């Protein structure tokens, strides 16, 4: 077999699997090359929580044996990946990114880890994250046992949270794809800041068994990859009913892009102001170009907006109340004080004080939000908006600092600006697609669809990525 | 104690170093009392926003959440 060349580090799942089947290199050789890179560069970006090199090489040997016997299990067979450190792997440390859990070990695999293993995937390591997925709210990117997630495009910038290590590791070519999780923005944000393609599945499509709970009614697990096509492949492997997660919907996902709907027959809602006044000035040109690229695919764009509802207050109340209940023991025991971020500590403490009246009111308004989004998505098949309004912030910047409006300026129309909290409250799927650069840093659009309409989102994503090359670019020197 | 367990479970020195570095104090943190007051204020603002919003009497909470 030929020596492995460095182009493998930024290859897609599909490309790597084809080369494995063609015996250009073995799964063990591929795994060793990635493990070395992950161990060398992972700490540079504070992305690595735990290397599982030996575990991975054992799995890769099994894969080589399968390939030798032409037992082809899935496109994921032999392809290395990383998992956010809130997913349990039997016998290995699972820290949840937080000091009080620094030595925690479970004796079972999370369902998604087990499903990927069955598909022949090779788990290379656990990836760092914001402590407790940031459930109490946090002020600084350094709110993690592993330090601030550093962005491979500019290590003075944050990689986003809470799936920080997953974003950095995919962007730096340390793994081919990663699993992240989202309660409200934790897949979309690091995907956007790191220039990778991230998919937040519909609530209930993917089992959370073996994952750290933060908000039982909002947590989702999804892939962060190089391409929309790769996201579809991973989603097929991890989706489906699981009796150990009562929230799973009993639906599977079959990724069959050739049978996807013709996107020229789809309608997408958008708000022009979202791509202009509502985003940071330096990103406007990139977002306008991206919108033109979407339009050129032939999809019909229709102006729309979200109804005026208290998305932020409902999201904060639901996550704070459920998160404080999940971590009640941690808070009451005082171990919560070991967390790195002062805002996170008091946020969890204060969450225990939320009256039932407020939580119930939030959940009743949430029902109305669901109905409202159903109405919005009756006239269109999907919604398109910037994933984040600016580029990744500096790691030293407080994340809760808001920029005061310029004197005399009018706030931009609300458009779809609340799409991250709104989409999460309604359990809707979303795809983050890299769509250009501003100040040398990636920016991304998000596409949000009806429940279980991942096929439409991926079809749009694949066509967008056939027409553009932003997703193929990677940080200089890596 | 937890550090010993970490070492037993195969954390490298570098990983341990990163973990310990993360424990260094963060810049410009507010005193804990102020932080708690700020967090409570935020909850009050959320609460006020929720109470301002009229919900029809027949609207049930999404207890068993289904998208």
Coordinates of C-alpha atoms in Angstrom, one line a residue:
Chain A
X1 CA 0.0 0.0 0.0
X2 CA 1.2 3.6 -0.8
X3 CA 2.2 6.0 2.0
X4 CA -0.6 8.1 3.3
X5 CA -0.5 11.6 1.9
X6 CA -1.7 14.7 3.9
X7 CA -4.7 15.2 1.7
X8 CA -6.6 12.6 3.7
X9 CA -7.0 15.0 6.6
X10 CA -9.4 17.2 4.7
X11 CA -11.1 14.4 2.7
X12 CA -14.8 13.7 3.1
X13 CA -16.3 10.5 4.5
X14 CA -17.2 9.4 1.0
X15 CA -13.7 10.0 -0.4
X16 CA -12.0 8.2 2.5
X17 CA -14.2 5.2 2.4
X18 CA -13.7 4.8 -1.4
X19 CA -9.9 4.9 -0.9
X20 CA -10.1 2.4 1.9
X21 CA -12.2 0.0 -0.3
X22 CA -9.7 0.5 -3.1
X23 CA -7.0 -0.5 -0.6
X24 CA -5.0 2.7 -1.2
X25 CA -4.2 2.4 2.5
X26 CA -5.5 0.3 5.4
X27 CA -7.8 1.4 8.2
X28 CA -5.0 0.9 10.7
X29 CA -2.7 3.2 8.7
X30 CA -5.4 5.8 8.4
X31 CA -6.2 5.6 12.1
X32 CA -2.6 5.9 13.1
X33 CA -2.1 9.0 10.9
X34 CA -5.2 10.7 12.3
X35 CA -4.4 9.7 15.9
X36 CA -1.0 11.2 15.7
X37 CA -2.4 14.4 14.3
X38 CA -5.2 14.6 16.8
X39 CA -2.8 14.1 19.7
X40 CA -0.3 16.6 18.3
X41 CA -2.7 19.4 17.2
X42 CA -5.7 18.7 19.4
X43 CA -4.1 20.3 22.5
X44 CA -3.1 23.4 20.4
X45 CA -6.8 24.2 20.0
X46 CA -7.9 22.8 23.4
X47 CA -9.9 20.4 21.3
X48 CA -8.9 17.1 22.7
X49 CA -10.5 15.7 25.9
X50 CA -9.2 12.2 25.6
X51 CA -7.3 10.3 23.0
X52 CA -8.6 6.7 22.3
X53 CA -5.8 5.7 20.1
X54 CA -5.5 2.1 21.2
X55 CA -9.3 1.6 21.2
X56 CA -9.3 3.1 17.7
X57 CA -6.5 0.9 16.4
X58 CA -8.3 -2.3 17.7
X59 CA -11.4 -1.2 15.8
X60 CA -9.4 -0.4 12.7
X61 CA -8.0 -3.9 12.7
X62 CA -11.5 -5.3 12.7
X63 CA -12.4 -3.0 9.8
X64 CA -9.3 -4.2 7.8
X65 CA -10.4 -7.7 8.4
X66 CA -13.9 -6.9 7.1
X67 CA -12.6 -5.1 4.0
X68 CA -10.3 -8.0 3.3
X69 CA -13.3 -10.3 3.3
X70 CA -15.4 -7.7 1.3
X71 CA -17.8 -7.2 4.2
X72 CA -18.7 -3.7 3.5
X73 CA -20.9 -2.3 6.3
X74 CA -21.5 1.3 5.5
X75 CA -19.7 4.4 4.1
X76 CA -18.5 5.1 7.6
X77 CA -16.5 1.9 7.8
X78 CA -12.9 2.7 8.7
X79 CA -13.4 6.4 8.8
X80 CA -12.1 8.1 12.0
X81 CA -14.3 10.4 14.0
X82 CA -14.5 12.2 17.4
X83 CA -17.3 12.5 19.9
X84 CA -18.2 15.4 22.2
X85 CA -17.2 14.6 25.7
X86 CA -20.8 14.4 26.9
X87 CA -21.2 11.0 25.2
X88 CA -20.3 8.0 27.3
X89 CA -17.9 5.4 26.0
X90 CA -17.7 2.3 28.2
X91 CA -14.7 2.3 30.5
X92 CA -13.4 5.7 29.4
X93 CA -13.5 9.1 31.2
X94 CA -16.5 11.3 30.3
X95 CA -16.0 14.7 31.8
X96 CA -18.9 16.7 30.5
X97 CA -16.3 19.4 30.2
X98 CA -16.5 20.1 33.9
X99 CA -14.1 19.6 36.8
X100 CA -16.6 18.0 39.2
X101 CA -16.9 15.2 36.6
X102 CA -13.2 15.0 35.7
X103 CA -12.9 11.3 36.7
X104 CA -16.4 10.1 35.7
X105 CA -16.5 6.7 34.0
X106 CA -19.6 5.0 32.6
X107 CA -19.7 1.3 31.9
X108 CA -21.8 1.5 28.7
X109 CA -21.7 3.2 25.3
X110 CA -24.1 6.0 24.4
X111 CA -26.5 4.7 21.7
X112 CA -25.0 6.9 19.0
X113 CA -21.5 5.6 19.8
X114 CA -22.8 2.0 19.7
X115 CA -24.6 2.6 16.4
X116 CA -21.5 4.2 14.8
X117 CA -19.4 1.2 16.0
X118 CA -21.9 -1.1 14.3
X119 CA -21.5 0.9 11.1
X120 CA -17.7 0.3 11.3
X121 CA -16.8 3.8 12.3
X122 CA -13.5 4.3 14.2
X123 CA -13.8 6.5 17.3
X124 CA -10.5 8.3 17.7
X125 CA -11.1 10.4 20.8
X126 CA -13.4 12.5 23.0
X127 CA -13.6 16.2 22.1
X128 CA -13.7 19.1 24.5
X129 CA -16.8 21.1 25.3
X130 CA -18.1 24.0 27.3
X131 CA -18.7 22.8 30.9
X132 CA -22.1 21.1 31.3
X133 CA -22.8 22.4 27.7
X134 CA -23.1 25.9 29.2
X135 CA -26.5 25.2 30.8
X136 CA -26.1 27.9 33.5
X137 CA -25.1 30.5 31.0
X138 CA -21.4 31.5 30.8
X139 CA -19.5 34.7 30.3
X140 CA -16.2 33.5 28.8
X141 CA -15.0 31.0 26.2
X142 CA -12.7 29.6 28.9
X143 CA -15.8 28.0 30.6
X144 CA -14.4 24.5 30.2
X145 CA -12.2 22.0 32.0
X146 CA -10.0 22.1 28.9
X147 CA -9.7 25.8 28.5
X148 CA -11.2 28.0 25.8
X149 CA -12.0 26.2 22.4
X150 CA -9.5 27.9 20.0
X151 CA -10.5 28.4 16.4
X152 CA -8.1 26.9 13.8
X153 CA -8.8 29.8 11.5
X154 CA -7.4 32.2 14.1
X155 CA -6.4 30.8 17.6
X156 CA -7.1 34.1 19.2
X157 CA -10.7 33.5 18.4
X158 CA -13.3 31.2 20.0
X159 CA -14.3 28.0 18.2
X160 CA -17.9 28.4 19.5
X161 CA -19.9 26.4 22.0
X162 CA -20.8 24.2 23.4
X163 CA -19.5 21.6 20.9
X164 CA -16.2 23.6 20.8
X165 CA -13.7 20.7 20.3
X166 CA -16.0 19.1 17.7
X167 CA -15.9 22.3 15.6
X168 CA -12.1 22.8 16.0
X169 CA -11.2 19.2 15.3
X170 CA -13.2 18.9 12.1
X171 CA -12.0 22.4 10.9
X172 CA -8.3 21.5 11.6
X173 CA -8.5 18.1 9.9
X174 CA -8.0 16.2 13.2
X175 CA -11.0 13.9 12.5
X176 CA -13.2 13.5 9.4
X177 CA -16.3 14.3 11.3
X178 CA -17.5 14.7 14.9
X179 CA -20.7 14.3 17.0
X180 CA -21.9 17.4 18.7
X181 CA -25.0 18.2 20.7
X182 CA -27.4 21.1 20.6
X183 CA -29.8 22.4 23.2
X184 CA -30.0 25.9 21.7
X185 CA -27.2 26.7 19.2
X186 CA -24.4 24.3 20.3
X187 CA -24.0 22.6 16.9
X188 CA -24.9 25.5 14.7
X189 CA -22.6 28.0 16.5
X190 CA -19.3 26.1 16.4
X191 CA -20.1 24.8 12.9
X192 CA -20.5 28.4 11.7
X193 CA -17.5 29.8 13.5
X194 CA -15.2 27.0 12.4
X195 CA -16.5 26.7 8.8
X196 CA -17.8 23.2 9.0
X197 CA -21.2 21.7 8.0
X198 CA -23.3 20.9 11.0
X199 CA -26.7 19.2 11.2
X200 CA -29.1 19.6 14.1
X201 CA -31.6 16.8 13.7
X202 CA -35.3 17.0 14.5
X203 CA -35.9 16.5 18.3
X204 CA -36.5 12.8 18.9
X205 CA -34.9 11.6 15.7
X206 CA -31.6 10.6 17.4
X207 CA -31.3 8.9 20.8
X208 CA -29.7 10.8 23.7
X209 CA -29.2 7.7 25.8
X210 CA -25.7 7.9 27.3
X211 CA -25.5 11.6 26.7
X212 CA -25.3 14.2 29.5
X213 CA -28.8 15.7 29.9
X214 CA -29.2 19.4 30.1
X215 CA -32.7 20.0 29.0
X216 CA -34.8 16.8 28.4
X217 CA -37.2 18.6 26.1
X218 CA -34.6 20.4 24.0
X219 CA -31.4 18.2 23.8
X220 CA -30.4 16.9 20.4
X221 CA -27.3 15.0 19.1
X222 CA -26.1 15.6 15.5
X223 CA -23.1 15.4 13.2
X224 CA -20.5 18.1 12.3
X225 CA -18.8 17.2 9.0
X226 CA -17.0 18.6 5.9
X227 CA -20.1 18.3 3.7
X228 CA -23.9 18.1 3.7
X229 CA -23.6 14.7 2.1
X230 CA -21.4 13.5 5.0
X231 CA -24.0 14.8 7.5
X232 CA -26.7 12.6 5.7
X233 CA -24.5 9.5 6.0
X234 CA -23.8 10.0 9.7
X235 CA -27.4 10.8 10.4
X236 CA -28.6 7.6 8.8
X237 CA -26.3 5.6 11.1
X238 CA -27.3 7.3 14.3
X239 CA -31.0 8.0 13.8
X240 CA -33.9 5.8 14.9
X241 CA -36.0 4.6 17.8
X242 CA -34.3 3.7 21.1
X243 CA -36.4 2.4 24.0
X244 CA -33.8 3.8 26.4
X245 CA -34.6 7.3 25.3
X246 CA -38.3 8.0 25.8
X247 CA -38.1 11.0 23.6
X248 CA -37.2 9.1 20.4
X249 CA -39.9 9.5 17.9
X250 CA -39.8 6.0 16.4
X251 CA -38.7 7.3 13.0
X252 CA -35.6 6.3 11.0
X253 CA -33.7 8.3 8.5
X254 CA -32.7 6.9 5.1
X255 CA -30.3 9.0 3.2
X256 CA -31.2 8.7 -0.5
X257 CA -30.1 12.0 -2.1
X258 CA -31.0 10.8 -5.6
X259 CA -34.6 10.5 -4.5
X260 CA -34.7 13.9 -2.8
X261 CA -37.2 16.5 -4.0
X262 CA -36.0 18.8 -6.8
X263 CA -35.0 21.9 -4.9
X264 CA -36.3 24.1 -7.9
X265 CA -39.7 23.0 -6.7
X266 CA -39.1 24.1 -3.1
X267 CA -39.8 27.5 -1.5
X268 CA -37.6 29.0 1.1
X269 CA -38.6 31.9 3.4
X270 CA -36.0 34.6 4.2
X271 CA -35.9 38.2 5.4
X272 CA -33.7 40.6 3.4
X273 CA -32.8 42.6 6.5
X274 CA -31.2 39.4 8.0
X275 CA -28.6 39.5 5.3
X276 CA -28.0 43.2 5.7
X277 CA -28.7 45.5 8.7
X278 CA -29.1 42.6 11.1
X279 CA -25.6 41.3 10.7
X280 CA -22.2 42.8 11.5
X281 CA -21.1 45.3 8.7
X282 CA -18.0 43.3 7.8
X283 CA -20.0 40.1 7.1
X284 CA -22.7 41.7 4.9
X285 CA -20.9 41.3 1.6
X286 CA -20.3 37.6 2.3
X287 CA -24.0 37.0 3.3
X288 CA -25.3 38.8 0.2
X289 CA -23.1 36.7 -2.0
X290 CA -24.3 33.6 -0.3
X291 CA -28.0 34.6 -0.7
X292 CA -27.3 35.1 -4.5
X293 CA -25.7 31.6 -4.6
X294 CA -28.8 30.1 -3.0
X295 CA -31.1 32.0 -5.4
X296 CA -29.0 30.8 -8.4
X297 CA -29.8 27.2 -7.5
X298 CA -33.4 27.8 -8.7
X299 CA -35.1 27.6 -5.3
X300 CA -37.9 30.1 -4.9
X301 CA -37.2 32.7 -2.2
X302 CA -40.1 34.3 -0.4
X303 CA -40.0 37.1 2.1
X304 CA -41.1 36.0 5.5
X305 CA -40.6 36.7 9.2
X306 CA -41.2 35.1 12.6
X307 CA -44.1 36.2 14.7
X308 CA -43.2 38.4 17.6
X309 CA -43.0 36.0 20.5
X310 CA -40.7 35.9 23.6
X311 CA -38.3 33.3 22.2
X312 CA -35.4 34.3 24.3
X313 CA -37.2 34.3 27.7
X314 CA -38.9 31.0 27.0
X315 CA -35.6 29.3 25.9
X316 CA -33.8 30.7 29.0
X317 CA -36.5 29.7 31.4
X318 CA -36.9 26.1 30.0
X319 CA -33.1 25.4 29.9
X320 CA -32.4 27.0 33.3
X321 CA -35.2 25.2 35.1
X322 CA -34.6 21.8 33.5
X323 CA -30.8 22.2 33.8
X324 CA -31.0 23.2 37.5
X325 CA -33.1 20.1 38.1
X326 CA -30.6 17.8 36.3
X327 CA -27.7 19.2 38.3
X328 CA -29.6 19.7 41.6
X329 CA -27.2 17.4 43.5
X330 CA -24.1 19.2 42.1
X331 CA -25.6 22.6 43.1
X332 CA -26.8 21.5 46.6
X333 CA -23.5 19.7 47.4
X334 CA -21.5 22.9 46.7
X335 CA -19.4 21.1 44.0
X336 CA -20.9 23.5 41.5
X337 CA -18.3 26.0 42.8
X338 CA -15.6 23.9 41.0
X339 CA -16.9 25.1 37.7
X340 CA -14.6 27.5 35.7
X341 CA -17.1 30.2 34.9
X342 CA -18.6 32.4 37.7
X343 CA -21.7 33.1 35.6
X344 CA -22.3 29.4 35.0
X345 CA -22.1 28.7 38.8
X346 CA -24.7 31.4 39.7
X347 CA -26.8 30.6 36.7
X348 CA -27.2 27.1 37.9
X349 CA -27.9 28.2 41.4
X350 CA -30.5 30.7 40.4
X351 CA -32.1 28.1 38.1
X352 CA -33.3 26.2 41.2
X353 CA -35.3 29.3 42.2
X354 CA -37.4 29.5 39.1
X355 CA -41.0 29.1 40.2
X356 CA -43.2 26.4 38.7
X357 CA -45.4 29.1 37.5
X358 CA -42.7 30.5 35.2
X359 CA -41.6 27.1 33.9
X360 CA -45.2 26.2 33.1
X361 CA -45.9 29.5 31.5
X362 CA -42.8 29.1 29.3
X363 CA -43.9 25.6 28.3
X364 CA -47.4 26.9 27.4
X365 CA -45.9 29.7 25.3
X366 CA -43.7 27.1 23.8
X367 CA -46.7 25.3 22.5
X368 CA -47.8 28.6 20.8
X369 CA -44.3 29.0 19.3
X370 CA -44.6 25.5 17.8
X371 CA -47.9 26.4 16.3
X372 CA -46.6 29.7 15.0
X373 CA -43.6 28.0 13.3
X374 CA -46.0 25.4 11.8
X375 CA -47.9 28.3 10.2
X376 CA -44.7 30.0 8.9
X377 CA -43.6 26.7 7.4
X378 CA -47.0 26.1 5.8
X379 CA -46.2 28.6 3.0
X380 CA -42.6 27.6 2.6
X381 CA -40.6 24.4 2.8
X382 CA -37.7 25.9 4.7
X383 CA -36.3 29.1 6.2
X384 CA -32.9 30.6 5.4
X385 CA -31.0 33.0 7.6
X386 CA -27.4 33.8 8.7
X387 CA -26.3 31.1 11.3
X388 CA -24.6 33.8 13.4
X389 CA -24.7 37.6 12.9
X390 CA -20.9 37.9 13.0
X391 CA -17.6 36.1 13.0
X392 CA -16.1 34.2 16.0
X393 CA -15.4 36.5 18.9
X394 CA -12.0 36.9 20.5
X395 CA -11.5 34.4 23.4
X396 CA -10.9 37.3 25.8
X397 CA -14.2 39.0 25.0
X398 CA -17.2 38.5 27.4
X399 CA -19.8 36.6 25.4
X400 CA -22.7 38.5 27.1
X401 CA -21.5 41.9 26.1
X402 CA -24.0 43.5 23.7
X403 CA -23.0 46.3 21.3
X404 CA -25.0 49.4 21.9
X405 CA -26.8 50.7 18.8
X406 CA -25.3 53.6 17.0
X407 CA -26.9 56.9 18.0
X408 CA -30.0 57.6 16.0
X409 CA -30.0 54.2 14.3
X410 CA -33.2 52.2 14.1
X411 CA -33.2 48.5 15.1
X412 CA -33.4 46.3 12.0
X413 CA -36.8 44.5 11.4
X414 CA -37.0 41.2 13.4
X415 CA -37.0 39.0 10.3
X416 CA -35.7 35.5 11.3
X417 CA -33.2 36.7 13.8
X418 CA -34.6 34.5 16.6
X419 CA -34.4 31.4 14.4
X420 CA -31.9 29.5 16.7
X421 CA -34.0 29.7 19.9
X422 CA -37.3 29.4 17.9
X423 CA -36.1 26.4 15.9
X424 CA -34.8 24.7 19.0
X425 CA -38.0 25.4 21.0
X426 CA -40.1 23.8 18.2
X427 CA -37.7 20.9 17.8
X428 CA -37.0 21.7 14.1
X429 CA -34.0 20.4 12.1
X430 CA -31.4 22.8 10.9
X431 CA -28.3 22.7 8.7
X432 CA -25.4 25.1 9.0
X433 CA -23.5 25.7 5.7
X434 CA -20.2 27.6 5.4
X435 CA -21.0 30.5 3.0
X436 CA -17.9 32.7 2.8
X437 CA -15.4 34.6 4.9
X438 CA -15.2 38.0 6.7
X439 CA -11.9 39.2 8.1
X440 CA -10.4 35.8 7.2
X441 CA -13.0 34.0 9.4
X442 CA -15.8 31.7 8.2
X443 CA -19.5 32.7 8.2
X444 CA -22.4 30.4 7.6
X445 CA -26.1 30.3 6.7
X446 CA -28.6 28.1 8.5
X447 CA -31.4 26.3 6.8
X448 CA -34.3 25.3 9.0
X449 CA -37.1 22.9 7.9
X450 CA -40.3 21.2 9.1
X451 CA -40.0 18.3 11.6
X452 CA -38.3 15.3 10.0
X453 CA -37.5 17.2 6.7
X454 CA -33.8 16.6 6.9
X455 CA -33.8 15.2 3.3
X456 CA -34.9 18.6 2.0
X457 CA -32.3 20.5 4.0
X458 CA -29.5 18.1 2.9
X459 CA -30.6 18.3 -0.8
X460 CA -30.3 22.0 -0.7
X461 CA -27.0 21.7 1.2
X462 CA -25.5 19.3 -1.3
X463 CA -26.5 21.5 -4.3
X464 CA -25.2 24.6 -2.6
X465 CA -21.9 22.8 -2.0
X466 CA -21.7 21.6 -5.6
X467 CA -22.0 25.2 -6.7
X468 CA -19.6 26.8 -4.1
X469 CA -16.3 25.8 -2.6
X470 CA -16.4 27.6 0.8
X471 CA -16.8 24.2 2.6
X472 CA -13.6 22.9 0.9
X473 CA -11.3 25.6 2.2
X474 CA -9.3 25.0 5.4
X475 CA -7.0 27.0 7.6
X476 CA -3.6 27.9 6.2
X477 CA -0.7 25.8 7.4
X478 CA -2.8 22.8 8.3
Chain B
X1 CA -8.3 12.5 44.6
X2 CA -10.0 13.2 41.3
X3 CA -6.6 14.0 39.7
X4 CA -5.3 10.6 40.8
X5 CA -8.3 8.9 39.2
X6 CA -7.7 10.9 36.0
X7 CA -4.1 9.7 35.9
X8 CA -5.1 6.1 36.4
X9 CA -7.5 6.4 33.5
X10 CA -4.8 7.3 31.1
X11 CA -4.9 11.1 30.9
X12 CA -1.6 12.3 29.5
X13 CA 0.5 14.9 31.4
X14 CA -0.4 17.4 28.7
X15 CA -4.1 16.8 29.1
X16 CA -3.8 17.1 32.9
X17 CA -1.8 20.3 32.4
X18 CA -4.5 21.7 30.2
X19 CA -7.1 20.8 32.8
X20 CA -5.1 22.5 35.6
X21 CA -4.5 25.5 33.4
X22 CA -8.3 25.8 32.9
X23 CA -8.7 26.2 36.7
X24 CA -6.7 29.5 36.7
X25 CA -8.9 32.4 37.6
X26 CA -10.8 34.0 34.7
X27 CA -10.2 37.7 33.9
X28 CA -12.5 40.3 35.3
X29 CA -15.0 38.1 37.0
X30 CA -17.6 39.8 39.2
X31 CA -17.6 39.0 42.9
X32 CA -20.0 36.0 43.5
X33 CA -22.6 38.1 45.3
X34 CA -22.9 40.5 42.3
X35 CA -23.0 37.6 39.9
X36 CA -25.9 36.0 41.7
X37 CA -27.8 39.2 41.9
X38 CA -27.2 39.7 38.1
X39 CA -28.5 36.1 37.5
X40 CA -31.5 36.7 39.6
X41 CA -32.2 40.0 37.8
X42 CA -32.1 38.1 34.5
X43 CA -34.6 35.5 35.8
X44 CA -36.9 38.4 36.9
X45 CA -36.7 39.9 33.4
X46 CA -37.5 36.5 31.8
X47 CA -40.4 36.2 34.3
X48 CA -41.7 39.6 33.5
X49 CA -41.5 38.9 29.7
X50 CA -43.4 35.6 30.2
X51 CA -46.1 37.2 32.4
X52 CA -46.7 40.0 30.0
X53 CA -47.6 37.4 27.4
X54 CA -51.2 36.2 27.2
X55 CA -51.7 32.5 26.8
X56 CA -55.2 31.2 25.9
X57 CA -56.7 29.2 28.8
X58 CA -56.9 26.1 26.7
X59 CA -53.2 26.1 25.8
X60 CA -51.5 23.2 27.5
X61 CA -47.8 23.0 28.3
X62 CA -45.8 20.8 25.9
X63 CA -45.1 18.3 28.8
X64 CA -44.4 15.4 26.4
X65 CA -42.6 17.4 23.8
X66 CA -43.2 16.3 20.2
X67 CA -42.1 18.5 17.3

